[in-house]
PDB file of C-alpha atoms in Angstrom:
ATOM      1  CA  UNK A   1      55.084  26.321  58.545  1.00  0.00           C
ATOM      2  CA  UNK A   2      57.810  27.307  56.759  1.00  0.00           C
ATOM      3  CA  UNK A   3      58.037  30.869  55.424  1.00  0.00           C
ATOM      4  CA  UNK A   4      58.634  29.512  51.464  1.00  0.00           C
ATOM      5  CA  UNK A   5      55.201  27.374  52.653  1.00  0.00           C
ATOM      6  CA  UNK A   6      53.198  30.765  53.806  1.00  0.00           C
ATOM      7  CA  UNK A   7      53.687  32.512  50.929  1.00  0.00           C
ATOM      8  CA  UNK A   8      52.594  29.765  48.710  1.00  0.00           C
ATOM      9  CA  UNK A   9      49.370  29.239  50.515  1.00  0.00           C
ATOM     10  CA  UNK A  10      49.042  33.648  50.630  1.00  0.00           C
ATOM     11  CA  UNK A  11      48.959  33.166  46.674  1.00  0.00           C
ATOM     12  CA  UNK A  12      46.446  30.495  46.700  1.00  0.00           C
ATOM     13  CA  UNK A  13      44.179  32.459  48.806  1.00  0.00           C
ATOM     14  CA  UNK A  14      44.962  34.882  47.115  1.00  0.00           C
ATOM     15  CA  UNK A  15      43.417  33.950  43.988  1.00  0.00           C
ATOM     16  CA  UNK A  16      40.787  32.304  45.266  1.00  0.00           C
ATOM     17  CA  UNK A  17      39.557  35.411  46.961  1.00  0.00           C
ATOM     18  CA  UNK A  18      40.054  37.350  43.549  1.00  0.00           C
ATOM     19  CA  UNK A  19      37.318  34.345  41.885  1.00  0.00           C
ATOM     20  CA  UNK A  20      40.095  33.113  40.658  1.00  0.00           C
ATOM     21  CA  UNK A  21      40.205  28.719  40.758  1.00  0.00           C
ATOM     22  CA  UNK A  22      43.256  29.162  41.217  1.00  0.00           C
ATOM     23  CA  UNK A  23      46.448  29.937  43.047  1.00  0.00           C
ATOM     24  CA  UNK A  24      47.522  33.638  41.387  1.00  0.00           C
ATOM     25  CA  UNK A  25      50.814  32.944  39.554  1.00  0.00           C
ATOM     26  CA  UNK A  26      54.624  34.362  40.453  1.00  0.00           C
ATOM     27  CA  UNK A  27      54.229  36.307  37.404  1.00  0.00           C
ATOM     28  CA  UNK A  28      50.826  38.106  38.641  1.00  0.00           C
ATOM     29  CA  UNK A  29      51.283  38.489  42.117  1.00  0.00           C
ATOM     30  CA  UNK A  30      54.029  40.656  41.242  1.00  0.00           C
ATOM     31  CA  UNK A  31      52.182  42.177  38.613  1.00  0.00           C
ATOM     32  CA  UNK A  32      48.569  43.402  40.711  1.00  0.00           C
ATOM     33  CA  UNK A  33      51.554  43.755  43.952  1.00  0.00           C
ATOM     34  CA  UNK A  34      53.405  46.598  41.407  1.00  0.00           C
ATOM     35  CA  UNK A  35      49.457  48.089  40.457  1.00  0.00           C
ATOM     36  CA  UNK A  36      48.090  48.228  43.884  1.00  0.00           C
ATOM     37  CA  UNK A  37      50.295  48.869  46.226  1.00  0.00           C
ATOM     38  CA  UNK A  38      52.272  51.011  43.680  1.00  0.00           C
ATOM     39  CA  UNK A  39      56.099  49.608  44.853  1.00  0.00           C
ATOM     40  CA  UNK A  40      57.974  47.035  42.771  1.00  0.00           C
ATOM     41  CA  UNK A  41      58.769  43.551  44.043  1.00  0.00           C
ATOM     42  CA  UNK A  42      60.632  41.402  41.852  1.00  0.00           C
ATOM     43  CA  UNK A  43      60.156  38.103  40.137  1.00  0.00           C
ATOM     44  CA  UNK A  44      63.433  36.090  40.998  1.00  0.00           C
ATOM     45  CA  UNK A  45      63.466  38.157  44.475  1.00  0.00           C
ATOM     46  CA  UNK A  46      60.416  36.071  45.420  1.00  0.00           C
ATOM     47  CA  UNK A  47      60.780  32.948  43.589  1.00  0.00           C
ATOM     48  CA  UNK A  48      64.063  33.057  45.825  1.00  0.00           C
ATOM     49  CA  UNK A  49      61.474  33.642  49.341  1.00  0.00           C
ATOM     50  CA  UNK A  50      58.847  30.736  47.464  1.00  0.00           C
ATOM     51  CA  UNK A  51      62.301  28.218  46.634  1.00  0.00           C
ATOM     52  CA  UNK A  52      63.416  28.719  50.339  1.00  0.00           C
ATOM     53  CA  UNK A  53      66.495  29.786  48.398  1.00  0.00           C
ATOM     54  CA  UNK A  54      66.645  33.223  50.425  1.00  0.00           C
ATOM     55  CA  UNK A  55      65.226  32.494  53.942  1.00  0.00           C
ATOM     56  CA  UNK A  56      65.183  35.924  54.648  1.00  0.00           C
ATOM     57  CA  UNK A  57      63.833  39.403  53.125  1.00  0.00           C
ATOM     58  CA  UNK A  58      64.326  43.071  53.830  1.00  0.00           C
ATOM     59  CA  UNK A  59      61.996  45.043  55.854  1.00  0.00           C
ATOM     60  CA  UNK A  60      60.366  46.863  52.828  1.00  0.00           C
ATOM     61  CA  UNK A  61      59.284  43.031  51.364  1.00  0.00           C
ATOM     62  CA  UNK A  62      58.103  42.564  54.281  1.00  0.00           C
ATOM     63  CA  UNK A  63      56.276  45.265  55.072  1.00  0.00           C
ATOM     64  CA  UNK A  64      55.206  45.105  50.834  1.00  0.00           C
ATOM     65  CA  UNK A  65      53.843  41.691  50.985  1.00  0.00           C
ATOM     66  CA  UNK A  66      52.163  42.234  54.705  1.00  0.00           C
ATOM     67  CA  UNK A  67      50.340  44.741  53.031  1.00  0.00           C
ATOM     68  CA  UNK A  68      48.935  43.062  49.351  1.00  0.00           C
ATOM     69  CA  UNK A  69      47.828  39.421  50.962  1.00  0.00           C
ATOM     70  CA  UNK A  70      46.493  41.613  54.206  1.00  0.00           C
ATOM     71  CA  UNK A  71      48.601  39.628  56.767  1.00  0.00           C
ATOM     72  CA  UNK A  72      50.848  41.314  60.094  1.00  0.00           C
ATOM     73  CA  UNK A  73      53.846  41.924  59.275  1.00  0.00           C
ATOM     74  CA  UNK A  74      55.054  38.737  61.289  1.00  0.00           C
ATOM     75  CA  UNK A  75      53.264  36.472  60.358  1.00  0.00           C
ATOM     76  CA  UNK A  76      56.298  36.860  57.049  1.00  0.00           C
ATOM     77  CA  UNK A  77      58.264  34.096  59.218  1.00  0.00           C
ATOM     78  CA  UNK A  78      59.313  30.971  59.687  1.00  0.00           C
ATOM     79  CA  UNK A  79      57.692  29.295  62.839  1.00  0.00           C
ATOM     80  CA  UNK A  80      60.147  27.692  65.628  1.00  0.00           C
ATOM     81  CA  UNK A  81      59.853  24.052  64.952  1.00  0.00           C
ATOM     82  CA  UNK A  82      58.544  23.669  68.049  1.00  0.00           C
ATOM     83  CA  UNK A  83      55.404  25.801  66.719  1.00  0.00           C
ATOM     84  CA  UNK A  84      52.062  24.023  67.607  1.00  0.00           C
ATOM     85  CA  UNK A  85      49.058  24.732  64.469  1.00  0.00           C
ATOM     86  CA  UNK A  86      46.262  23.715  66.698  1.00  0.00           C
ATOM     87  CA  UNK A  87      44.844  23.664  70.169  1.00  0.00           C
ATOM     88  CA  UNK A  88      47.768  22.256  72.531  1.00  0.00           C
ATOM     89  CA  UNK A  89      45.151  23.302  75.659  1.00  0.00           C
ATOM     90  CA  UNK A  90      43.318  20.014  76.300  1.00  0.00           C
ATOM     91  CA  UNK A  91      39.326  21.016  76.536  1.00  0.00           C
ATOM     92  CA  UNK A  92      38.981  18.577  78.610  1.00  0.00           C
ATOM     93  CA  UNK A  93      36.392  15.099  78.930  1.00  0.00           C
ATOM     94  CA  UNK A  94      33.429  16.654  80.301  1.00  0.00           C
ATOM     95  CA  UNK A  95      30.083  16.741  79.238  1.00  0.00           C
ATOM     96  CA  UNK A  96      30.243  20.750  79.469  1.00  0.00           C
ATOM     97  CA  UNK A  97      33.677  20.974  77.491  1.00  0.00           C
ATOM     98  CA  UNK A  98      31.294  21.618  73.772  1.00  0.00           C
ATOM     99  CA  UNK A  99      29.220  24.026  74.808  1.00  0.00           C
ATOM    100  CA  UNK A 100      31.561  25.141  76.537  1.00  0.00           C
ATOM    101  CA  UNK A 101      34.499  26.320  73.490  1.00  0.00           C
ATOM    102  CA  UNK A 102      31.100  27.637  71.984  1.00  0.00           C
ATOM    103  CA  UNK A 103      30.135  29.765  74.301  1.00  0.00           C
ATOM    104  CA  UNK A 104      33.771  31.615  73.722  1.00  0.00           C
ATOM    105  CA  UNK A 105      33.265  30.987  69.995  1.00  0.00           C
ATOM    106  CA  UNK A 106      30.521  33.135  69.943  1.00  0.00           C
ATOM    107  CA  UNK A 107      32.254  36.134  72.402  1.00  0.00           C
ATOM    108  CA  UNK A 108      34.733  35.246  69.767  1.00  0.00           C
ATOM    109  CA  UNK A 109      32.576  36.333  66.731  1.00  0.00           C
ATOM    110  CA  UNK A 110      30.401  38.833  69.074  1.00  0.00           C
ATOM    111  CA  UNK A 111      30.737  41.334  65.904  1.00  0.00           C
ATOM    112  CA  UNK A 112      28.942  38.864  63.652  1.00  0.00           C
ATOM    113  CA  UNK A 113      25.356  38.714  65.686  1.00  0.00           C
ATOM    114  CA  UNK A 114      24.509  35.182  62.635  1.00  0.00           C
ATOM    115  CA  UNK A 115      27.724  33.467  63.938  1.00  0.00           C
ATOM    116  CA  UNK A 116      27.648  34.408  67.277  1.00  0.00           C
ATOM    117  CA  UNK A 117      23.791  33.719  68.721  1.00  0.00           C
ATOM    118  CA  UNK A 118      23.955  30.588  67.184  1.00  0.00           C
ATOM    119  CA  UNK A 119      27.103  29.859  68.443  1.00  0.00           C
ATOM    120  CA  UNK A 120      25.392  30.932  71.709  1.00  0.00           C
ATOM    121  CA  UNK A 121      22.474  28.895  71.923  1.00  0.00           C
ATOM    122  CA  UNK A 122      23.497  25.947  70.446  1.00  0.00           C
ATOM    123  CA  UNK A 123      26.067  26.063  73.800  1.00  0.00           C
ATOM    124  CA  UNK A 124      22.579  26.681  76.039  1.00  0.00           C
ATOM    125  CA  UNK A 125      20.251  24.192  73.813  1.00  0.00           C
ATOM    126  CA  UNK A 126      18.806  21.441  76.244  1.00  0.00           C
ATOM    127  CA  UNK A 127      19.156  19.280  73.964  1.00  0.00           C
ATOM    128  CA  UNK A 128      22.776  20.803  71.758  1.00  0.00           C
ATOM    129  CA  UNK A 129      23.646  17.406  70.639  1.00  0.00           C
ATOM    130  CA  UNK A 130      20.487  16.649  69.159  1.00  0.00           C
ATOM    131  CA  UNK A 131      21.215  20.414  67.395  1.00  0.00           C
ATOM    132  CA  UNK A 132      24.167  19.407  66.203  1.00  0.00           C
ATOM    133  CA  UNK A 133      23.490  16.288  64.383  1.00  0.00           C
ATOM    134  CA  UNK A 134      20.642  17.319  62.823  1.00  0.00           C
ATOM    135  CA  UNK A 135      22.563  20.494  61.473  1.00  0.00           C
ATOM    136  CA  UNK A 136      25.600  17.223  60.223  1.00  0.00           C
ATOM    137  CA  UNK A 137      23.400  16.299  58.421  1.00  0.00           C
ATOM    138  CA  UNK A 138      21.708  19.262  56.495  1.00  0.00           C
ATOM    139  CA  UNK A 139      24.963  19.810  55.577  1.00  0.00           C
ATOM    140  CA  UNK A 140      25.859  16.587  54.129  1.00  0.00           C
ATOM    141  CA  UNK A 141      22.494  17.489  51.760  1.00  0.00           C
ATOM    142  CA  UNK A 142      22.879  21.089  50.226  1.00  0.00           C
ATOM    143  CA  UNK A 143      19.602  21.055  48.340  1.00  0.00           C
ATOM    144  CA  UNK A 144      17.902  20.019  51.788  1.00  0.00           C
ATOM    145  CA  UNK A 145      19.810  23.008  53.262  1.00  0.00           C
ATOM    146  CA  UNK A 146      18.423  25.628  49.691  1.00  0.00           C
ATOM    147  CA  UNK A 147      14.600  23.831  50.497  1.00  0.00           C
ATOM    148  CA  UNK A 148      15.025  24.901  54.334  1.00  0.00           C
ATOM    149  CA  UNK A 149      16.513  28.067  53.560  1.00  0.00           C
ATOM    150  CA  UNK A 150      13.902  29.299  51.099  1.00  0.00           C
ATOM    151  CA  UNK A 151      11.322  28.589  53.366  1.00  0.00           C
ATOM    152  CA  UNK A 152      12.623  30.514  56.316  1.00  0.00           C
ATOM    153  CA  UNK A 153      13.030  32.906  53.564  1.00  0.00           C
ATOM    154  CA  UNK A 154       9.010  32.623  52.845  1.00  0.00           C
ATOM    155  CA  UNK A 155       8.769  32.693  56.386  1.00  0.00           C
ATOM    156  CA  UNK A 156       9.826  35.835  56.871  1.00  0.00           C
ATOM    157  CA  UNK A 157       8.416  37.424  54.098  1.00  0.00           C
ATOM    158  CA  UNK A 158       5.038  36.318  55.466  1.00  0.00           C
ATOM    159  CA  UNK A 159       5.039  37.566  58.746  1.00  0.00           C
ATOM    160  CA  UNK A 160       6.458  41.016  57.929  1.00  0.00           C
ATOM    161  CA  UNK A 161       3.452  41.456  56.182  1.00  0.00           C
ATOM    162  CA  UNK A 162       1.028  39.998  58.546  1.00  0.00           C
ATOM    163  CA  UNK A 163       3.142  42.087  61.554  1.00  0.00           C
TER     164      UNK A 163
END
């Protein structure tokens, strides 16, 4: 991905993270950078970077943008031509490759007990494919998901009162 594409994606993500249903405009980005960091960046400079007419930026600008968008400064460069954005290592064809991948995910998200425990349980469940099919079906029916969550919350509440 090129630097100019990354900047557009970051503006899009930042707008959505701030509760907008759209990307931050360049003017909004410049204004917020100045307000939140105390350091200015000019709109023409940001525009040149996004259009790709300026392909390199100063280290000060890279650090400023990295701080504002909360990314590592090393992200704000063009990726090499041979860079792969997807998993390049095959995970194998065996029936155990998905559970192994889920265990790796559980370890990676150990700071989030809900995600970690759920991935580990799915990986070790004897009928993990059936559980995955059920999750797939529930996710396709948002009202069912809401009703199930409500039922679980109600059950937990009544167990806490009796326990």
